[in-house]
């Protein structure tokens, strides 16, 4: 090992063809490998730089999941649930999930007895058959009534 200023350099056992001195082991030659060059160049690129943020494009208040929007009518819920707008559909699905979790095992039997697709089919057919008065009712009550009629718990409350 040789000392060059404050830097320790490991030497090879080979001799320099010109001077006959030991050739210092140069780790800098390994820094020129293509993989390391690509890695170094990509350090300055942030993968999330082009990601969509809520601050750049805020969602309108009518689409936000807040307490004022949780008192939905069955008609508003069904329209959002069948919407082609993905975000609106996701909010309706989150609302539905809250109703399902709150009423599971009390109003209707649990998820272990039914597949999610079965629940979705029953809800779709039940919501599409509602009359005008039922469509104006609160969605949570209508959903739990539909599930209670189709999948009643035989053991009562769990």
PDB file of C-alpha atoms in Angstrom:
ATOM      1  CA  UNK A   1       0.000   0.000   0.000  1.00  0.00           C
ATOM      2  CA  UNK A   2       1.339   3.400  -0.942  1.00  0.00           C
ATOM      3  CA  UNK A   3       0.412   6.838   0.399  1.00  0.00           C
ATOM      4  CA  UNK A   4      -0.248   9.692  -2.025  1.00  0.00           C
ATOM      5  CA  UNK A   5      -0.998  12.713   0.122  1.00  0.00           C
ATOM      6  CA  UNK A   6      -3.892  11.771   2.392  1.00  0.00           C
ATOM      7  CA  UNK A   7      -5.118   9.001   0.061  1.00  0.00           C
ATOM      8  CA  UNK A   8      -4.051   5.407   0.559  1.00  0.00           C
ATOM      9  CA  UNK A   9      -3.718   3.526  -2.687  1.00  0.00           C
ATOM     10  CA  UNK A  10      -3.467  -0.249  -2.872  1.00  0.00           C
ATOM     11  CA  UNK A  11      -0.822  -1.402  -5.281  1.00  0.00           C
ATOM     12  CA  UNK A  12      -0.808  -4.326  -7.657  1.00  0.00           C
ATOM     13  CA  UNK A  13       2.008  -6.778  -7.693  1.00  0.00           C
ATOM     14  CA  UNK A  14       2.540  -5.873 -11.357  1.00  0.00           C
ATOM     15  CA  UNK A  15       5.346  -3.547 -12.344  1.00  0.00           C
ATOM     16  CA  UNK A  16       4.914  -0.498 -14.524  1.00  0.00           C
ATOM     17  CA  UNK A  17       6.474  -1.164 -17.941  1.00  0.00           C
ATOM     18  CA  UNK A  18       8.009   2.302 -18.072  1.00  0.00           C
ATOM     19  CA  UNK A  19       9.245   3.017 -14.586  1.00  0.00           C
ATOM     20  CA  UNK A  20       9.374  -0.414 -12.991  1.00  0.00           C
ATOM     21  CA  UNK A  21       7.462   0.900  -9.975  1.00  0.00           C
ATOM     22  CA  UNK A  22       4.419  -0.942  -8.654  1.00  0.00           C
ATOM     23  CA  UNK A  23       1.232   0.105 -10.461  1.00  0.00           C
ATOM     24  CA  UNK A  24      -1.284   1.668  -8.056  1.00  0.00           C
ATOM     25  CA  UNK A  25      -4.619  -0.092  -7.925  1.00  0.00           C
ATOM     26  CA  UNK A  26      -6.991   2.419  -9.443  1.00  0.00           C
ATOM     27  CA  UNK A  27     -10.597   2.080  -8.401  1.00  0.00           C
ATOM     28  CA  UNK A  28     -11.476   4.961 -10.774  1.00  0.00           C
ATOM     29  CA  UNK A  29     -11.308   2.611 -13.747  1.00  0.00           C
ATOM     30  CA  UNK A  30     -14.295   0.749 -12.309  1.00  0.00           C
ATOM     31  CA  UNK A  31     -16.295   3.975 -12.132  1.00  0.00           C
ATOM     32  CA  UNK A  32     -16.391   4.136 -15.915  1.00  0.00           C
ATOM     33  CA  UNK A  33     -18.535   1.021 -16.227  1.00  0.00           C
ATOM     34  CA  UNK A  34     -21.784   1.626 -18.180  1.00  0.00           C
ATOM     35  CA  UNK A  35     -24.041   0.575 -15.322  1.00  0.00           C
ATOM     36  CA  UNK A  36     -22.420   2.982 -12.916  1.00  0.00           C
ATOM     37  CA  UNK A  37     -22.594   5.814 -15.455  1.00  0.00           C
ATOM     38  CA  UNK A  38     -26.320   5.202 -16.017  1.00  0.00           C
ATOM     39  CA  UNK A  39     -26.923   5.019 -12.279  1.00  0.00           C
ATOM     40  CA  UNK A  40     -25.066   8.280 -11.694  1.00  0.00           C
ATOM     41  CA  UNK A  41     -26.999  10.059 -14.435  1.00  0.00           C
ATOM     42  CA  UNK A  42     -30.366   8.937 -13.067  1.00  0.00           C
ATOM     43  CA  UNK A  43     -29.691  10.188  -9.544  1.00  0.00           C
ATOM     44  CA  UNK A  44     -30.961  13.624 -10.505  1.00  0.00           C
ATOM     45  CA  UNK A  45     -34.211  12.313 -12.010  1.00  0.00           C
ATOM     46  CA  UNK A  46     -37.049  11.917  -9.526  1.00  0.00           C
ATOM     47  CA  UNK A  47     -39.647   9.322 -10.530  1.00  0.00           C
ATOM     48  CA  UNK A  48     -42.416  11.202  -8.766  1.00  0.00           C
ATOM     49  CA  UNK A  49     -41.705  14.537 -10.462  1.00  0.00           C
ATOM     50  CA  UNK A  50     -44.447  14.014 -13.047  1.00  0.00           C
ATOM     51  CA  UNK A  51     -46.921  12.402 -10.662  1.00  0.00           C
ATOM     52  CA  UNK A  52     -50.369  13.934 -10.426  1.00  0.00           C
ATOM     53  CA  UNK A  53     -50.897  15.722  -7.143  1.00  0.00           C
ATOM     54  CA  UNK A  54     -54.046  16.893  -5.409  1.00  0.00           C
ATOM     55  CA  UNK A  55     -52.660  20.404  -5.050  1.00  0.00           C
ATOM     56  CA  UNK A  56     -52.133  20.784  -8.784  1.00  0.00           C
ATOM     57  CA  UNK A  57     -55.643  19.656  -9.719  1.00  0.00           C
ATOM     58  CA  UNK A  58     -58.014  19.812  -6.752  1.00  0.00           C
ATOM     59  CA  UNK A  59     -61.134  17.705  -6.837  1.00  0.00           C
ATOM     60  CA  UNK A  60     -64.389  19.710  -6.756  1.00  0.00           C
ATOM     61  CA  UNK A  61     -66.159  19.780  -3.390  1.00  0.00           C
ATOM     62  CA  UNK A  62     -69.042  17.746  -4.786  1.00  0.00           C
ATOM     63  CA  UNK A  63     -66.603  14.877  -5.401  1.00  0.00           C
ATOM     64  CA  UNK A  64     -64.793  14.955  -2.074  1.00  0.00           C
ATOM     65  CA  UNK A  65     -65.396  12.343   0.587  1.00  0.00           C
ATOM     66  CA  UNK A  66     -66.393  14.597   3.458  1.00  0.00           C
ATOM     67  CA  UNK A  67     -69.082  14.446   6.080  1.00  0.00           C
ATOM     68  CA  UNK A  68     -71.450  16.707   4.130  1.00  0.00           C
ATOM     69  CA  UNK A  69     -71.429  14.278   1.207  1.00  0.00           C
ATOM     70  CA  UNK A  70     -72.140  11.172   3.255  1.00  0.00           C
ATOM     71  CA  UNK A  71     -75.871  11.867   3.460  1.00  0.00           C
ATOM     72  CA  UNK A  72     -76.532  10.663  -0.084  1.00  0.00           C
ATOM     73  CA  UNK A  73     -79.874   9.795  -1.561  1.00  0.00           C
ATOM     74  CA  UNK A  74     -80.189   6.358  -3.122  1.00  0.00           C
ATOM     75  CA  UNK A  75     -80.562   7.972  -6.554  1.00  0.00           C
ATOM     76  CA  UNK A  76     -77.363  10.033  -6.156  1.00  0.00           C
ATOM     77  CA  UNK A  77     -75.487   6.986  -4.903  1.00  0.00           C
ATOM     78  CA  UNK A  78     -76.697   4.752  -7.743  1.00  0.00           C
ATOM     79  CA  UNK A  79     -75.787   7.406 -10.334  1.00  0.00           C
ATOM     80  CA  UNK A  80     -72.272   7.684  -8.877  1.00  0.00           C
ATOM     81  CA  UNK A  81     -71.964   3.885  -8.541  1.00  0.00           C
ATOM     82  CA  UNK A  82     -72.777   3.427 -12.245  1.00  0.00           C
ATOM     83  CA  UNK A  83     -70.781   6.462 -13.423  1.00  0.00           C
ATOM     84  CA  UNK A  84     -68.181   6.247 -16.191  1.00  0.00           C
ATOM     85  CA  UNK A  85     -66.044   8.673 -14.175  1.00  0.00           C
ATOM     86  CA  UNK A  86     -63.596   6.459 -12.295  1.00  0.00           C
ATOM     87  CA  UNK A  87     -63.118   8.802  -9.335  1.00  0.00           C
ATOM     88  CA  UNK A  88     -66.853   9.230  -8.823  1.00  0.00           C
ATOM     89  CA  UNK A  89     -67.298   5.447  -8.949  1.00  0.00           C
ATOM     90  CA  UNK A  90     -64.471   4.955  -6.429  1.00  0.00           C
ATOM     91  CA  UNK A  91     -66.099   7.375  -3.988  1.00  0.00           C
ATOM     92  CA  UNK A  92     -69.389   5.510  -4.348  1.00  0.00           C
ATOM     93  CA  UNK A  93     -67.572   2.218  -3.732  1.00  0.00           C
ATOM     94  CA  UNK A  94     -65.941   3.648  -0.590  1.00  0.00           C
ATOM     95  CA  UNK A  95     -69.359   4.789   0.637  1.00  0.00           C
ATOM     96  CA  UNK A  96     -70.743   1.322  -0.078  1.00  0.00           C
ATOM     97  CA  UNK A  97     -67.838  -0.307   1.745  1.00  0.00           C
ATOM     98  CA  UNK A  98     -68.574   1.810   4.813  1.00  0.00           C
ATOM     99  CA  UNK A  99     -72.229   0.773   4.760  1.00  0.00           C
ATOM    100  CA  UNK A 100     -71.306  -2.893   4.233  1.00  0.00           C
ATOM    101  CA  UNK A 101     -68.815  -2.874   7.100  1.00  0.00           C
ATOM    102  CA  UNK A 102     -71.221  -1.092   9.444  1.00  0.00           C
ATOM    103  CA  UNK A 103     -74.088  -3.509   8.791  1.00  0.00           C
ATOM    104  CA  UNK A 104     -72.197  -6.781   8.293  1.00  0.00           C
ATOM    105  CA  UNK A 105     -73.316  -9.505  10.666  1.00  0.00           C
ATOM    106  CA  UNK A 106     -76.217  -7.436  12.025  1.00  0.00           C
ATOM    107  CA  UNK A 107     -78.424  -6.651   9.029  1.00  0.00           C
ATOM    108  CA  UNK A 108     -77.005  -9.127   6.535  1.00  0.00           C
ATOM    109  CA  UNK A 109     -74.695 -12.143   6.823  1.00  0.00           C
ATOM    110  CA  UNK A 110     -70.961 -11.708   6.625  1.00  0.00           C
ATOM    111  CA  UNK A 111     -68.505 -11.763   3.732  1.00  0.00           C
ATOM    112  CA  UNK A 112     -67.635 -15.405   4.424  1.00  0.00           C
ATOM    113  CA  UNK A 113     -70.997 -16.529   3.054  1.00  0.00           C
ATOM    114  CA  UNK A 114     -71.121 -14.400  -0.103  1.00  0.00           C
ATOM    115  CA  UNK A 115     -68.728 -13.273  -2.789  1.00  0.00           C
ATOM    116  CA  UNK A 116     -68.325  -9.581  -3.519  1.00  0.00           C
ATOM    117  CA  UNK A 117     -69.690 -10.040  -7.043  1.00  0.00           C
ATOM    118  CA  UNK A 118     -72.881 -11.547  -5.598  1.00  0.00           C
ATOM    119  CA  UNK A 119     -73.330  -8.536  -3.331  1.00  0.00           C
ATOM    120  CA  UNK A 120     -72.740  -6.188  -6.276  1.00  0.00           C
ATOM    121  CA  UNK A 121     -75.320  -7.995  -8.434  1.00  0.00           C
ATOM    122  CA  UNK A 122     -77.964  -7.937  -5.711  1.00  0.00           C
ATOM    123  CA  UNK A 123     -77.330  -4.251  -5.015  1.00  0.00           C
ATOM    124  CA  UNK A 124     -77.448  -3.329  -8.705  1.00  0.00           C
ATOM    125  CA  UNK A 125     -80.722  -5.135  -9.299  1.00  0.00           C
ATOM    126  CA  UNK A 126     -82.221  -3.814  -6.056  1.00  0.00           C
ATOM    127  CA  UNK A 127     -81.205  -0.200  -6.693  1.00  0.00           C
ATOM    128  CA  UNK A 128     -82.412  -0.263 -10.286  1.00  0.00           C
ATOM    129  CA  UNK A 129     -85.898  -1.450  -9.190  1.00  0.00           C
ATOM    130  CA  UNK A 130     -86.486   1.367  -6.666  1.00  0.00           C
ATOM    131  CA  UNK A 131     -89.519   3.611  -6.992  1.00  0.00           C
ATOM    132  CA  UNK A 132     -89.299   7.414  -6.789  1.00  0.00           C
ATOM    133  CA  UNK A 133     -89.932   7.637  -3.039  1.00  0.00           C
ATOM    134  CA  UNK A 134     -87.260   5.033  -2.263  1.00  0.00           C
ATOM    135  CA  UNK A 135     -84.768   6.779  -4.582  1.00  0.00           C
ATOM    136  CA  UNK A 136     -85.090   9.934  -2.480  1.00  0.00           C
ATOM    137  CA  UNK A 137     -84.395   8.013   0.759  1.00  0.00           C
ATOM    138  CA  UNK A 138     -80.973   7.895   2.333  1.00  0.00           C
ATOM    139  CA  UNK A 139     -78.673   5.495   0.442  1.00  0.00           C
ATOM    140  CA  UNK A 140     -77.298   3.769   3.546  1.00  0.00           C
ATOM    141  CA  UNK A 141     -80.786   2.770   4.681  1.00  0.00           C
ATOM    142  CA  UNK A 142     -81.801   1.576   1.220  1.00  0.00           C
ATOM    143  CA  UNK A 143     -78.609  -0.477   0.801  1.00  0.00           C
ATOM    144  CA  UNK A 144     -78.976  -2.115   4.210  1.00  0.00           C
ATOM    145  CA  UNK A 145     -82.678  -2.852   3.505  1.00  0.00           C
ATOM    146  CA  UNK A 146     -81.803  -4.544   0.193  1.00  0.00           C
ATOM    147  CA  UNK A 147     -79.070  -6.647   1.793  1.00  0.00           C
ATOM    148  CA  UNK A 148     -81.251  -7.466   4.808  1.00  0.00           C
ATOM    149  CA  UNK A 149     -84.017  -8.825   2.570  1.00  0.00           C
ATOM    150  CA  UNK A 150     -81.674 -10.834   0.339  1.00  0.00           C
ATOM    151  CA  UNK A 151     -79.166 -12.105   2.919  1.00  0.00           C
ATOM    152  CA  UNK A 152     -80.769 -12.045   6.375  1.00  0.00           C
ATOM    153  CA  UNK A 153     -78.770 -13.278   9.334  1.00  0.00           C
ATOM    154  CA  UNK A 154     -80.554 -16.282  10.778  1.00  0.00           C
ATOM    155  CA  UNK A 155     -78.762 -15.980  14.105  1.00  0.00           C
ATOM    156  CA  UNK A 156     -79.664 -12.329  14.669  1.00  0.00           C
ATOM    157  CA  UNK A 157     -76.968  -9.979  15.959  1.00  0.00           C
ATOM    158  CA  UNK A 158     -73.477 -11.362  16.267  1.00  0.00           C
TER     159      UNK A 158
END
